[in-house]
Amino acid sequence: MQILHPFTGSIQQYLEQIADADRYRPDHCPQCVANYPLTGHGFYSRTLVDVTFDGVIRVRRYLCRFCKRTVSLLPDFALPWLRFSISVIALFLAARLLHGLTLAASARAAAQSSMPYQRGQFWIRRFQKQAPALSLALVPLAVPMAAADLVSRALRMLESIGWIAAHRFLFSQLRCHLLGWPACLVPGG
Ligand SMILES: [Zn+2]
């Protein structure tokens, strides 16, 4: 399963810090009753595109010796199964759906001026589908706000809470994905 890396800082700092297996080693297994620290179990690599980064990052894995399952520590600026960082997607969606910019101008606002417009449309479709669930799930974190519809309500809540802070809450507490889980992945899997 994936749990979030309790980390705030730049991607560069993240890459430097994960070299040390002890630093964020979980002290118990999140998947079974074992109450002792997990064993380092290497890394997996994934691609990530952020506003000022486009490359491969390592994600640390740990193994529970009791249930033999692995736990990976996903940095909280990255979303499971999506290559683009939360910041990039947030900048794009706010530009397009809150401020009414064109697809091309929204891509520029997210520092992705050469990306295909279909990618932005994919994010928009996923977000529109997920907005009702998000605007309910985020109620504990946000002050009540009026909005014309659930999509703008969810966006305003995310902007006021901060997208990464909201993601931390949604993912850790509710196993909820900002853009929704694809049908092929089980939450918590
Ligand atoms: Zn376990």
PDB file of C-alpha atoms and ligand atoms in Angstrom:
ATOM      1  CA  MET A   1       0.000   0.000   0.000  1.00  0.00           C
ATOM      2  CA  GLN A   2       1.025   3.606  -0.347  1.00  0.00           C
ATOM      3  CA  ILE A   3       1.213   5.984   2.572  1.00  0.00           C
ATOM      4  CA  LEU A   4       2.283   9.604   2.397  1.00  0.00           C
ATOM      5  CA  HIS A   5       5.795  10.737   3.107  1.00  0.00           C
ATOM      6  CA  PRO A   6       5.548  13.273   5.959  1.00  0.00           C
ATOM      7  CA  PHE A   7       7.598  15.798   4.104  1.00  0.00           C
ATOM      8  CA  THR A   8       7.455  19.471   3.224  1.00  0.00           C
ATOM      9  CA  GLY A   9      10.150  20.996   1.062  1.00  0.00           C
ATOM     10  CA  SER A  10      11.404  21.053  -2.485  1.00  0.00           C
ATOM     11  CA  ILE A  11      11.692  17.992  -4.699  1.00  0.00           C
ATOM     12  CA  GLN A  12      15.465  18.396  -4.534  1.00  0.00           C
ATOM     13  CA  GLN A  13      15.357  18.220  -0.728  1.00  0.00           C
ATOM     14  CA  TYR A  14      13.128  15.165  -0.951  1.00  0.00           C
ATOM     15  CA  LEU A  15      15.599  13.409  -3.253  1.00  0.00           C
ATOM     16  CA  GLU A  16      18.419  14.122  -0.801  1.00  0.00           C
ATOM     17  CA  GLN A  17      16.487  13.057   2.279  1.00  0.00           C
ATOM     18  CA  ILE A  18      15.175   9.687   1.129  1.00  0.00           C
ATOM     19  CA  ALA A  19      18.728   8.341   0.912  1.00  0.00           C
ATOM     20  CA  ASP A  20      18.449   7.764   4.677  1.00  0.00           C
ATOM     21  CA  ALA A  21      16.139   4.782   5.332  1.00  0.00           C
ATOM     22  CA  ASP A  22      15.848   5.562   9.029  1.00  0.00           C
ATOM     23  CA  ARG A  23      14.687   9.108   8.702  1.00  0.00           C
ATOM     24  CA  TYR A  24      11.019   8.407   7.951  1.00  0.00           C
ATOM     25  CA  ARG A  25      10.891   4.691   8.739  1.00  0.00           C
ATOM     26  CA  PRO A  26       7.331   3.820   9.861  1.00  0.00           C
ATOM     27  CA  ASP A  27       7.437   2.564  13.455  1.00  0.00           C
ATOM     28  CA  HIS A  28       4.595   0.118  12.911  1.00  0.00           C
ATOM     29  CA  CYS A  29       2.815  -1.643  10.068  1.00  0.00           C
ATOM     30  CA  PRO A  30      -0.241   0.196   8.717  1.00  0.00           C
ATOM     31  CA  GLN A  31      -1.627  -3.050   7.276  1.00  0.00           C
ATOM     32  CA  CYS A  32      -1.508  -5.493  10.171  1.00  0.00           C
ATOM     33  CA  VAL A  33      -1.083  -5.639  13.945  1.00  0.00           C
ATOM     34  CA  ALA A  34       2.725  -5.803  13.956  1.00  0.00           C
ATOM     35  CA  ASN A  35       3.988  -3.139  16.278  1.00  0.00           C
ATOM     36  CA  TYR A  36       7.638  -2.860  15.325  1.00  0.00           C
ATOM     37  CA  PRO A  37       9.510  -0.716  12.803  1.00  0.00           C
ATOM     38  CA  LEU A  38       9.358  -1.766   9.154  1.00  0.00           C
ATOM     39  CA  THR A  39      12.445  -2.960   7.284  1.00  0.00           C
ATOM     40  CA  GLY A  40      13.906  -0.908   4.426  1.00  0.00           C
ATOM     41  CA  HIS A  41      13.005  -2.552   1.121  1.00  0.00           C
ATOM     42  CA  GLY A  42      14.661  -0.454  -1.555  1.00  0.00           C
ATOM     43  CA  PHE A  43      12.968   1.981  -3.892  1.00  0.00           C
ATOM     44  CA  TYR A  44      10.790   2.134  -6.917  1.00  0.00           C
ATOM     45  CA  SER A  45      11.111   4.820  -9.529  1.00  0.00           C
ATOM     46  CA  ARG A  46       8.373   6.920 -11.026  1.00  0.00           C
ATOM     47  CA  THR A  47       8.243   9.897 -13.314  1.00  0.00           C
ATOM     48  CA  LEU A  48       7.123  13.262 -12.060  1.00  0.00           C
ATOM     49  CA  VAL A  49       6.456  16.565 -13.771  1.00  0.00           C
ATOM     50  CA  ASP A  50       6.324  19.577 -11.490  1.00  0.00           C
ATOM     51  CA  VAL A  51       6.488  23.293 -12.245  1.00  0.00           C
ATOM     52  CA  THR A  52      10.297  23.269 -12.229  1.00  0.00           C
ATOM     53  CA  PHE A  53      11.040  19.533 -12.405  1.00  0.00           C
ATOM     54  CA  ASP A  54      10.577  16.878 -15.073  1.00  0.00           C
ATOM     55  CA  GLY A  55      12.227  13.579 -14.384  1.00  0.00           C
ATOM     56  CA  VAL A  56      12.361  10.424 -12.347  1.00  0.00           C
ATOM     57  CA  ILE A  57      12.067  10.327  -8.577  1.00  0.00           C
ATOM     58  CA  ARG A  58      12.698   7.438  -6.232  1.00  0.00           C
ATOM     59  CA  VAL A  59      10.021   6.350  -3.787  1.00  0.00           C
ATOM     60  CA  ARG A  60      11.117   4.476  -0.690  1.00  0.00           C
ATOM     61  CA  ARG A  61       9.632   1.101   0.121  1.00  0.00           C
ATOM     62  CA  TYR A  62       9.480  -0.728   3.428  1.00  0.00           C
ATOM     63  CA  LEU A  63       8.614  -4.324   4.215  1.00  0.00           C
ATOM     64  CA  CYS A  64       6.664  -5.675   7.161  1.00  0.00           C
ATOM     65  CA  ARG A  65       8.382  -8.874   8.277  1.00  0.00           C
ATOM     66  CA  PHE A  66       5.185 -10.035   9.938  1.00  0.00           C
ATOM     67  CA  CYS A  67       2.601  -9.819   7.126  1.00  0.00           C
ATOM     68  CA  LYS A  68       5.214  -9.710   4.310  1.00  0.00           C
ATOM     69  CA  ARG A  69       3.493  -6.759   2.666  1.00  0.00           C
ATOM     70  CA  THR A  70       5.258  -3.656   1.442  1.00  0.00           C
ATOM     71  CA  VAL A  71       4.502  -0.024   2.182  1.00  0.00           C
ATOM     72  CA  SER A  72       5.749   2.766  -0.042  1.00  0.00           C
ATOM     73  CA  LEU A  73       6.232   6.301   1.146  1.00  0.00           C
ATOM     74  CA  LEU A  74       4.844   8.521  -1.570  1.00  0.00           C
ATOM     75  CA  PRO A  75       5.894  12.190  -1.288  1.00  0.00           C
ATOM     76  CA  ASP A  76       2.820  14.315  -0.804  1.00  0.00           C
ATOM     77  CA  PHE A  77       3.471  16.577  -3.800  1.00  0.00           C
ATOM     78  CA  ALA A  78       2.864  13.589  -6.104  1.00  0.00           C
ATOM     79  CA  LEU A  79      -0.443  11.860  -6.797  1.00  0.00           C
ATOM     80  CA  PRO A  80      -0.775   8.088  -7.089  1.00  0.00           C
ATOM     81  CA  TRP A  81      -0.993   6.926 -10.749  1.00  0.00           C
ATOM     82  CA  LEU A  82      -0.625  10.436 -12.212  1.00  0.00           C
ATOM     83  CA  ARG A  83       2.652  11.681 -13.639  1.00  0.00           C
ATOM     84  CA  PHE A  84       1.947  15.371 -12.966  1.00  0.00           C
ATOM     85  CA  SER A  85       2.387  16.948  -9.556  1.00  0.00           C
ATOM     86  CA  ILE A  86      -0.451  18.352  -7.513  1.00  0.00           C
ATOM     87  CA  SER A  87       0.881  21.887  -8.049  1.00  0.00           C
ATOM     88  CA  VAL A  88       0.779  21.589 -11.839  1.00  0.00           C
ATOM     89  CA  ILE A  89      -2.735  20.155 -11.874  1.00  0.00           C
ATOM     90  CA  ALA A  90      -3.931  22.714  -9.315  1.00  0.00           C
ATOM     91  CA  LEU A  91      -2.547  25.658 -11.299  1.00  0.00           C
ATOM     92  CA  PHE A  92      -4.171  24.356 -14.460  1.00  0.00           C
ATOM     93  CA  LEU A  93      -7.591  23.643 -12.936  1.00  0.00           C
ATOM     94  CA  ALA A  94      -7.775  26.947 -11.070  1.00  0.00           C
ATOM     95  CA  ALA A  95      -6.827  28.872 -14.214  1.00  0.00           C
ATOM     96  CA  ARG A  96      -9.363  27.079 -16.381  1.00  0.00           C
ATOM     97  CA  LEU A  97     -12.301  26.460 -14.046  1.00  0.00           C
ATOM     98  CA  LEU A  98     -12.039  29.336 -11.555  1.00  0.00           C
ATOM     99  CA  HIS A  99     -10.586  32.114 -13.665  1.00  0.00           C
ATOM    100  CA  GLY A 100     -12.017  31.082 -17.032  1.00  0.00           C
ATOM    101  CA  LEU A 101      -8.756  31.088 -18.991  1.00  0.00           C
ATOM    102  CA  THR A 102      -8.523  29.164 -22.270  1.00  0.00           C
ATOM    103  CA  LEU A 103      -7.014  25.661 -22.292  1.00  0.00           C
ATOM    104  CA  ALA A 104      -3.795  27.037 -23.775  1.00  0.00           C
ATOM    105  CA  ALA A 105      -3.522  29.898 -21.283  1.00  0.00           C
ATOM    106  CA  SER A 106      -4.272  27.511 -18.410  1.00  0.00           C
ATOM    107  CA  ALA A 107      -1.498  25.189 -19.585  1.00  0.00           C
ATOM    108  CA  ARG A 108       0.871  28.187 -19.618  1.00  0.00           C
ATOM    109  CA  ALA A 109      -0.267  29.118 -16.088  1.00  0.00           C
ATOM    110  CA  ALA A 110       0.814  25.625 -15.019  1.00  0.00           C
ATOM    111  CA  ALA A 111       4.206  25.969 -16.770  1.00  0.00           C
ATOM    112  CA  GLN A 112       3.141  23.335 -19.345  1.00  0.00           C
ATOM    113  CA  SER A 113       2.805  25.508 -22.420  1.00  0.00           C
ATOM    114  CA  SER A 114       3.555  22.662 -24.835  1.00  0.00           C
ATOM    115  CA  MET A 115       1.301  20.017 -23.375  1.00  0.00           C
ATOM    116  CA  PRO A 116      -1.459  18.527 -25.536  1.00  0.00           C
ATOM    117  CA  TYR A 117      -4.865  20.048 -24.813  1.00  0.00           C
ATOM    118  CA  GLN A 118      -6.335  16.564 -24.285  1.00  0.00           C
ATOM    119  CA  ARG A 119      -4.325  16.232 -21.089  1.00  0.00           C
ATOM    120  CA  GLY A 120      -5.952  19.309 -19.614  1.00  0.00           C
ATOM    121  CA  GLN A 121      -9.367  18.104 -20.712  1.00  0.00           C
ATOM    122  CA  PHE A 122      -8.704  14.784 -19.003  1.00  0.00           C
ATOM    123  CA  TRP A 123      -7.892  16.555 -15.713  1.00  0.00           C
ATOM    124  CA  ILE A 124     -11.019  18.695 -16.056  1.00  0.00           C
ATOM    125  CA  ARG A 125     -13.272  15.685 -16.688  1.00  0.00           C
ATOM    126  CA  ARG A 126     -11.798  13.787 -13.747  1.00  0.00           C
ATOM    127  CA  PHE A 127     -12.115  16.802 -11.469  1.00  0.00           C
ATOM    128  CA  GLN A 128     -15.699  17.535 -12.476  1.00  0.00           C
ATOM    129  CA  LYS A 129     -16.624  13.955 -11.699  1.00  0.00           C
ATOM    130  CA  GLN A 130     -14.857  14.076  -8.341  1.00  0.00           C
ATOM    131  CA  ALA A 131     -16.052  17.556  -7.257  1.00  0.00           C
ATOM    132  CA  PRO A 132     -19.230  16.470  -5.390  1.00  0.00           C
ATOM    133  CA  ALA A 133     -17.262  13.981  -3.269  1.00  0.00           C
ATOM    134  CA  LEU A 134     -14.479  16.519  -2.646  1.00  0.00           C
ATOM    135  CA  SER A 135     -16.769  19.323  -1.583  1.00  0.00           C
ATOM    136  CA  LEU A 136     -18.337  16.997   0.991  1.00  0.00           C
ATOM    137  CA  ALA A 137     -15.099  15.405   2.178  1.00  0.00           C
ATOM    138  CA  LEU A 138     -13.350  18.746   2.696  1.00  0.00           C
ATOM    139  CA  VAL A 139     -16.044  20.244   4.899  1.00  0.00           C
ATOM    140  CA  PRO A 140     -14.059  19.581   8.130  1.00  0.00           C
ATOM    141  CA  LEU A 141     -11.123  21.621   6.801  1.00  0.00           C
ATOM    142  CA  ALA A 142     -12.772  24.586   5.112  1.00  0.00           C
ATOM    143  CA  VAL A 143     -14.905  27.514   6.167  1.00  0.00           C
ATOM    144  CA  PRO A 144     -18.373  27.348   4.559  1.00  0.00           C
ATOM    145  CA  MET A 145     -18.388  29.164   1.243  1.00  0.00           C
ATOM    146  CA  ALA A 146     -20.969  30.027  -1.329  1.00  0.00           C
ATOM    147  CA  ALA A 147     -20.324  28.969  -4.902  1.00  0.00           C
ATOM    148  CA  ALA A 148     -22.339  28.679  -8.084  1.00  0.00           C
ATOM    149  CA  ASP A 149     -21.856  24.920  -8.394  1.00  0.00           C
ATOM    150  CA  LEU A 150     -20.023  21.986  -6.842  1.00  0.00           C
ATOM    151  CA  VAL A 151     -17.019  22.299  -9.137  1.00  0.00           C
ATOM    152  CA  SER A 152     -16.317  25.900  -8.132  1.00  0.00           C
ATOM    153  CA  ARG A 153     -17.145  25.083  -4.524  1.00  0.00           C
ATOM    154  CA  ALA A 154     -14.605  22.242  -4.462  1.00  0.00           C
ATOM    155  CA  LEU A 155     -12.019  24.455  -6.180  1.00  0.00           C
ATOM    156  CA  ARG A 156     -12.492  27.317  -3.727  1.00  0.00           C
ATOM    157  CA  MET A 157     -12.211  24.931  -0.799  1.00  0.00           C
ATOM    158  CA  LEU A 158      -8.987  23.470  -2.203  1.00  0.00           C
ATOM    159  CA  GLU A 159      -7.541  26.925  -2.841  1.00  0.00           C
ATOM    160  CA  SER A 160      -8.323  28.037   0.714  1.00  0.00           C
ATOM    161  CA  ILE A 161      -7.039  24.854   2.417  1.00  0.00           C
ATOM    162  CA  GLY A 162      -4.071  24.424   0.082  1.00  0.00           C
ATOM    163  CA  TRP A 163      -4.118  21.561  -2.421  1.00  0.00           C
ATOM    164  CA  ILE A 164      -1.322  19.545  -0.867  1.00  0.00           C
ATOM    165  CA  ALA A 165      -2.717  19.902   2.665  1.00  0.00           C
ATOM    166  CA  ALA A 166      -6.123  18.853   1.354  1.00  0.00           C
ATOM    167  CA  HIS A 167      -4.593  15.891  -0.484  1.00  0.00           C
ATOM    168  CA  ARG A 168      -2.774  14.826   2.696  1.00  0.00           C
ATOM    169  CA  PHE A 169      -6.089  14.753   4.547  1.00  0.00           C
ATOM    170  CA  LEU A 170      -8.086  13.104   1.767  1.00  0.00           C
ATOM    171  CA  PHE A 171      -5.523  10.427   1.061  1.00  0.00           C
ATOM    172  CA  SER A 172      -4.455   9.598   4.621  1.00  0.00           C
ATOM    173  CA  GLN A 173      -7.830   9.766   6.306  1.00  0.00           C
ATOM    174  CA  LEU A 174     -10.255   8.783   3.547  1.00  0.00           C
ATOM    175  CA  ARG A 175      -8.149   7.069   0.862  1.00  0.00           C
ATOM    176  CA  CYS A 176      -9.753   9.584  -1.472  1.00  0.00           C
ATOM    177  CA  HIS A 177      -7.910  10.743  -4.615  1.00  0.00           C
ATOM    178  CA  LEU A 178      -8.074  14.373  -5.772  1.00  0.00           C
ATOM    179  CA  LEU A 179      -8.943  13.300  -9.302  1.00  0.00           C
ATOM    180  CA  GLY A 180     -10.653  10.034  -8.363  1.00  0.00           C
ATOM    181  CA  TRP A 181      -9.239   6.526  -8.512  1.00  0.00           C
ATOM    182  CA  PRO A 182      -9.194   4.815 -11.876  1.00  0.00           C
ATOM    183  CA  ALA A 183     -11.409   1.737 -12.074  1.00  0.00           C
ATOM    184  CA  CYS A 184      -8.351  -0.531 -12.184  1.00  0.00           C
ATOM    185  CA  LEU A 185      -7.031   0.519  -8.750  1.00  0.00           C
ATOM    186  CA  VAL A 186      -8.591  -0.305  -5.436  1.00  0.00           C
ATOM    187  CA  PRO A 187      -8.261   2.474  -2.830  1.00  0.00           C
ATOM    188  CA  GLY A 188      -5.579   1.465  -0.389  1.00  0.00           C
ATOM    189  CA  GLY A 189      -4.091  -0.961  -2.886  1.00  0.00           C
TER     190      GLY A 189
HETATM  191 ZN    ZN B   1       2.315  -5.943   8.524  1.00  0.00          ZN
END
